[in-house]
Amino acid sequence: MSITLADHGIQQALDQLGVKEINLGTSTGKQWFGTGALIESVSPVDNQLIGKVHETTKEDYEKVVKVASESFKVWRKMPAPQRGEIVRQYGELLRQYKEPLGKLVSYEMGKSLQEGYGEVQEMIDICDFAVGLSRQLHGLTMHSERPNHRMYEQYHPLGVVGIISAFNFPVAVWSWNTALAWVCGDVCIWKPSEKTPLTAVACQHLMTKVLEQNDLPEGISCLINGDYRVGEWMTNDTRVPLISATGSIRMGKIVAQAVAKRLGKSLLELGGNNAIIVTPDADIKMTVIGAVFGAVGTCGQRCTSTRRLIVHEEVYDKVKNALSEAYKQLSIGNPLDERNHVGPLIDKDAVNNYLNAIAQVKEHGGNMVVDGGVLEGEGYDSGCYVKPAIAEAENHWEIVQEETFAPVLYLLKYTGDVENAIAIQNGVKQGLSSAIMTTNLREAEKFLSHAGSDCGIANVNIGTSGAEIGGAFGGEKETGGGRESGSDAWKVYMRRQTNTINYGADLPLAQGIKFDL
Ligand code: NAD
């Protein structure tokens, strides 16, 4: 007998979140509409159809942008701390709905239930951060070179922010953007991944409640649905001054060019090829836990997943053996069952990419330390469950240079100084996350120095994944250069203005230029 959505507890979650069997996919807050084709959301957990969402049509899109542009005029007038209060209320609602939303994230995307809850917690955390930020959107004051002049800078809201998100963090990435953009006075239009439309519908329902309770106009939070074509309407739209796009490097290159063509702003959060360096002084127990979590967590589908382990020859065999022992302990299966460590890949295409990566390693003659394969039999009917694999490889192989969004970990050996390991670590096109495992202060500091890791994230004695929201998140090189979340990442959602005020009775010019009439 097949397991129903109700047996999984998913039907109850959908009911609580207001997600139906067939959903309108376009929303300006109060209004929901949509006549477009239906996107089916099928769970990678067991291939069940969870629900359908109407794609946004061009006509619907036009309506959304108009409403959003109008609501911006109202929203930007509201004092920032009051906007923060709205975000605080959203955070409160997320606390209330953490369980059903986390469960739906887990079931629609396939990540473990713990990670599903963790994702909603991350939304709550960024709301808290944004509330505090709403009283700290400050610029600098400078001393003017002219007498009786005052100079300072201030930040103003930008306008409509377009958010394009990836399937693997179906809700958190949206909230990293929106929570900040909202307190900054912007309104948002969200195009989630076409692979995870239902969690997006759920988030929009929750935000709608907050906006209605506060009698705010529609358009502050908007949702559109569809594939790249719907995304392209936004990237080409001059009414959307900022596009924040999270996804593959392939997508980022297209989006960056479209936005640059109209001289818009883009914030790009793209793929990574993250490595942990393991030096002779590493704590091996910590290394193994960090590496295994980094490589198999979310079934290797985090942008910060550990893809390469660069291990010194002195400890190479020890690390290799410890890892293969650890992999034997992994249980793979239904991510809603908390006993399982690893859930499914998102779909069959992802499974094919995974198989192709392993095939390429074998073609190169690479040794499979832990062999991969697709799991079959009871509980694995979706065909998306794969065995996390470890391969001995070389950094220059094309497949190692690429991000394969699956649990394949490449073991790379280094000899000599830590500089050699850093060169391997930096020897890829991507620059998202990196880590070093060492108890040697000199090695750690070299890794963090200007000549060290070239990534946006560089950790010591922590794996590559699992960032906190307080720091700015993002990466260099082909990862796109964008920063989201904490620190001063909010500045990208605002426009900076420099103001000079003359409170004297003369009009001196800068640089001492004389101009008398
Ligand atoms: P993807 O690039 O296939 O799709 C991402 C989003 O972009 C989707 O919403 C998609 O519809 C949209 N899109 C695709 N082509 C577009 C176009 N031409 N114009 C406008 N929109 C377009 O990525 P995915 O498979 O959903 O996600 C996995 C990728 O995302 C991985 O590479 C991963 O590393 C990356 N990612 C990066 C971060 C980060 O913060 N750096 C975070 C999460 C995921």
PDB file of C-alpha atoms and ligand atoms in Angstrom, residues 163-169 173 176 190-196 226-236 243 245-255 258 268-274 301-305 307 346 403 405 432 473-475 479-480 482 484, ligand 1:
ATOM      1  CA  ILE A 163      14.531  37.750  -6.484  1.00  0.00           C
ATOM      2  CA  ILE A 164      15.296  34.594  -8.460  1.00  0.00           C
ATOM      3  CA  SER A 165      15.995  31.609  -6.237  1.00  0.00           C
ATOM      4  CA  ALA A 166      17.312  28.056  -6.596  1.00  0.00           C
ATOM      5  CA  PHE A 167      15.639  24.806  -5.575  1.00  0.00           C
ATOM      6  CA  ASN A 168      18.125  23.757  -2.903  1.00  0.00           C
ATOM      7  CA  PHE A 169      17.315  26.517  -0.422  1.00  0.00           C
ATOM      8  CA  VAL A 173      17.485  32.537   0.260  1.00  0.00           C
ATOM      9  CA  TRP A 176      17.768  36.643   3.203  1.00  0.00           C
ATOM     10  CA  TRP A 190       9.997  36.586  -6.043  1.00  0.00           C
ATOM     11  CA  LYS A 191      10.428  33.977  -8.727  1.00  0.00           C
ATOM     12  CA  PRO A 192      11.194  30.741  -6.934  1.00  0.00           C
ATOM     13  CA  SER A 193      12.623  27.653  -8.605  1.00  0.00           C
ATOM     14  CA  GLU A 194      10.096  25.856 -10.772  1.00  0.00           C
ATOM     15  CA  LYS A 195      11.134  22.719  -8.846  1.00  0.00           C
ATOM     16  CA  THR A 196       9.878  24.041  -5.502  1.00  0.00           C
ATOM     17  CA  GLY A 226       7.556  29.689 -13.866  1.00  0.00           C
ATOM     18  CA  ASP A 227      10.843  28.737 -15.432  1.00  0.00           C
ATOM     19  CA  TYR A 228      13.679  30.819 -16.882  1.00  0.00           C
ATOM     20  CA  ARG A 229      11.306  32.614 -19.275  1.00  0.00           C
ATOM     21  CA  VAL A 230       9.460  34.234 -16.383  1.00  0.00           C
ATOM     22  CA  GLY A 231      12.821  35.066 -14.810  1.00  0.00           C
ATOM     23  CA  GLU A 232      13.910  36.732 -18.039  1.00  0.00           C
ATOM     24  CA  TRP A 233      10.952  39.120 -17.990  1.00  0.00           C
ATOM     25  CA  MET A 234      12.358  40.465 -14.749  1.00  0.00           C
ATOM     26  CA  THR A 235      16.024  40.506 -15.711  1.00  0.00           C
ATOM     27  CA  ASN A 236      15.167  42.564 -18.809  1.00  0.00           C
ATOM     28  CA  ILE A 243      18.013  41.485  -9.545  1.00  0.00           C
ATOM     29  CA  ALA A 245      19.781  35.750  -8.538  1.00  0.00           C
ATOM     30  CA  THR A 246      20.801  32.520  -6.847  1.00  0.00           C
ATOM     31  CA  GLY A 247      21.567  29.460  -8.928  1.00  0.00           C
ATOM     32  CA  SER A 248      24.026  27.934 -11.351  1.00  0.00           C
ATOM     33  CA  ILE A 249      26.958  29.739 -12.931  1.00  0.00           C
ATOM     34  CA  ARG A 250      25.366  29.089 -16.319  1.00  0.00           C
ATOM     35  CA  MET A 251      22.246  30.984 -15.226  1.00  0.00           C
ATOM     36  CA  GLY A 252      24.309  33.726 -13.556  1.00  0.00           C
ATOM     37  CA  LYS A 253      26.204  34.505 -16.742  1.00  0.00           C
ATOM     38  CA  ILE A 254      22.957  34.959 -18.675  1.00  0.00           C
ATOM     39  CA  VAL A 255      21.310  37.025 -15.918  1.00  0.00           C
ATOM     40  CA  ALA A 258      20.815  40.827 -19.343  1.00  0.00           C
ATOM     41  CA  LEU A 268      24.747  37.012  -7.942  1.00  0.00           C
ATOM     42  CA  GLU A 269      25.003  33.965  -5.689  1.00  0.00           C
ATOM     43  CA  LEU A 270      26.220  31.155  -7.923  1.00  0.00           C
ATOM     44  CA  GLY A 271      27.859  27.763  -7.754  1.00  0.00           C
ATOM     45  CA  GLY A 272      30.837  26.757  -5.647  1.00  0.00           C
ATOM     46  CA  ASN A 273      33.590  24.145  -5.741  1.00  0.00           C
ATOM     47  CA  ASN A 274      34.416  24.107  -2.091  1.00  0.00           C
ATOM     48  CA  GLN A 301      23.140  19.863  -2.965  1.00  0.00           C
ATOM     49  CA  ARG A 302      24.335  22.867  -1.012  1.00  0.00           C
ATOM     50  CA  CYS A 303      26.170  25.637  -2.778  1.00  0.00           C
ATOM     51  CA  THR A 304      28.696  25.253   0.065  1.00  0.00           C
ATOM     52  CA  SER A 305      28.862  21.425  -0.039  1.00  0.00           C
ATOM     53  CA  ARG A 307      33.436  18.784  -3.061  1.00  0.00           C
ATOM     54  CA  ILE A 346      16.092  16.608  -6.534  1.00  0.00           C
ATOM     55  CA  GLU A 403      30.370  21.703  -9.553  1.00  0.00           C
ATOM     56  CA  PHE A 405      25.408  19.028  -7.493  1.00  0.00           C
ATOM     57  CA  LEU A 432      32.500  30.334  -2.644  1.00  0.00           C
ATOM     58  CA  PHE A 473      27.413  35.406   2.514  1.00  0.00           C
ATOM     59  CA  GLY A 474      28.706  34.912  -1.017  1.00  0.00           C
ATOM     60  CA  GLY A 475      31.712  34.162  -3.144  1.00  0.00           C
ATOM     61  CA  THR A 479      30.463  32.414  -7.849  1.00  0.00           C
ATOM     62  CA  GLY A 480      29.417  35.909  -8.860  1.00  0.00           C
ATOM     63  CA  GLY A 482      27.436  38.997  -4.513  1.00  0.00           C
ATOM     64  CA  GLU A 484      23.704  38.559   1.045  1.00  0.00           C
TER      65      GLU A 484
HETATM   66  P1  NAD B   1      19.432  27.025 -11.796  1.00  0.00           P
HETATM   67  O1  NAD B   1      20.470  27.963 -12.268  1.00  0.00           O
HETATM   68  O2  NAD B   1      19.010  25.925 -12.691  1.00  0.00           O
HETATM   69  O3  NAD B   1      18.083  27.834 -11.442  1.00  0.00           O
HETATM   70  C1  NAD B   1      18.077  28.839 -10.457  1.00  0.00           C
HETATM   71  C2  NAD B   1      16.952  29.814 -10.734  1.00  0.00           C
HETATM   72  O4  NAD B   1      17.270  30.571 -11.891  1.00  0.00           O
HETATM   73  C3  NAD B   1      15.606  29.166 -11.020  1.00  0.00           C
HETATM   74  O5  NAD B   1      14.592  29.923 -10.396  1.00  0.00           O
HETATM   75  C4  NAD B   1      15.500  29.249 -12.528  1.00  0.00           C
HETATM   76  O6  NAD B   1      14.182  29.240 -13.016  1.00  0.00           O
HETATM   77  C5  NAD B   1      16.169  30.576 -12.793  1.00  0.00           C
HETATM   78  N1  NAD B   1      16.723  30.756 -14.141  1.00  0.00           N
HETATM   79  C6  NAD B   1      17.389  29.856 -14.899  1.00  0.00           C
HETATM   80  N2  NAD B   1      17.792  30.412 -16.056  1.00  0.00           N
HETATM   81  C7  NAD B   1      17.391  31.710 -16.025  1.00  0.00           C
HETATM   82  C8  NAD B   1      17.503  32.802 -16.934  1.00  0.00           C
HETATM   83  N3  NAD B   1      18.108  32.677 -18.115  1.00  0.00           N
HETATM   84  N4  NAD B   1      16.979  33.980 -16.585  1.00  0.00           N
HETATM   85  C9  NAD B   1      16.350  34.147 -15.397  1.00  0.00           C
HETATM   86  N5  NAD B   1      16.199  33.136 -14.505  1.00  0.00           N
HETATM   87  C10 NAD B   1      16.718  31.936 -14.815  1.00  0.00           C
HETATM   88  O7  NAD B   1      19.933  26.448 -10.397  1.00  0.00           O
HETATM   89  P2  NAD B   1      19.315  25.303  -9.480  1.00  0.00           P
HETATM   90  O8  NAD B   1      19.569  23.983 -10.103  1.00  0.00           O
HETATM   91  O9  NAD B   1      17.930  25.655  -9.070  1.00  0.00           O
HETATM   92  O10 NAD B   1      20.209  25.469  -8.165  1.00  0.00           O
HETATM   93  C11 NAD B   1      21.466  24.897  -7.992  1.00  0.00           C
HETATM   94  C12 NAD B   1      22.572  25.909  -8.214  1.00  0.00           C
HETATM   95  O11 NAD B   1      22.384  27.042  -7.380  1.00  0.00           O
HETATM   96  C13 NAD B   1      23.937  25.366  -7.843  1.00  0.00           C
HETATM   97  O12 NAD B   1      24.864  25.769  -8.802  1.00  0.00           O
HETATM   98  C14 NAD B   1      24.227  26.032  -6.510  1.00  0.00           C
HETATM   99  O13 NAD B   1      25.588  26.120  -6.189  1.00  0.00           O
HETATM  100  C15 NAD B   1      23.601  27.357  -6.706  1.00  0.00           C
HETATM  101  N6  NAD B   1      23.310  28.022  -5.434  1.00  0.00           N
HETATM  102  C16 NAD B   1      24.139  29.042  -5.032  1.00  0.00           C
HETATM  103  C17 NAD B   1      23.931  29.650  -3.808  1.00  0.00           C
HETATM  104  C18 NAD B   1      24.826  30.747  -3.332  1.00  0.00           C
HETATM  105  O14 NAD B   1      24.435  31.428  -2.395  1.00  0.00           O
HETATM  106  N7  NAD B   1      25.979  30.976  -3.915  1.00  0.00           N
HETATM  107  C19 NAD B   1      22.870  29.235  -2.999  1.00  0.00           C
HETATM  108  C20 NAD B   1      22.042  28.212  -3.443  1.00  0.00           C
HETATM  109  C21 NAD B   1      22.279  27.614  -4.673  1.00  0.00           C
END
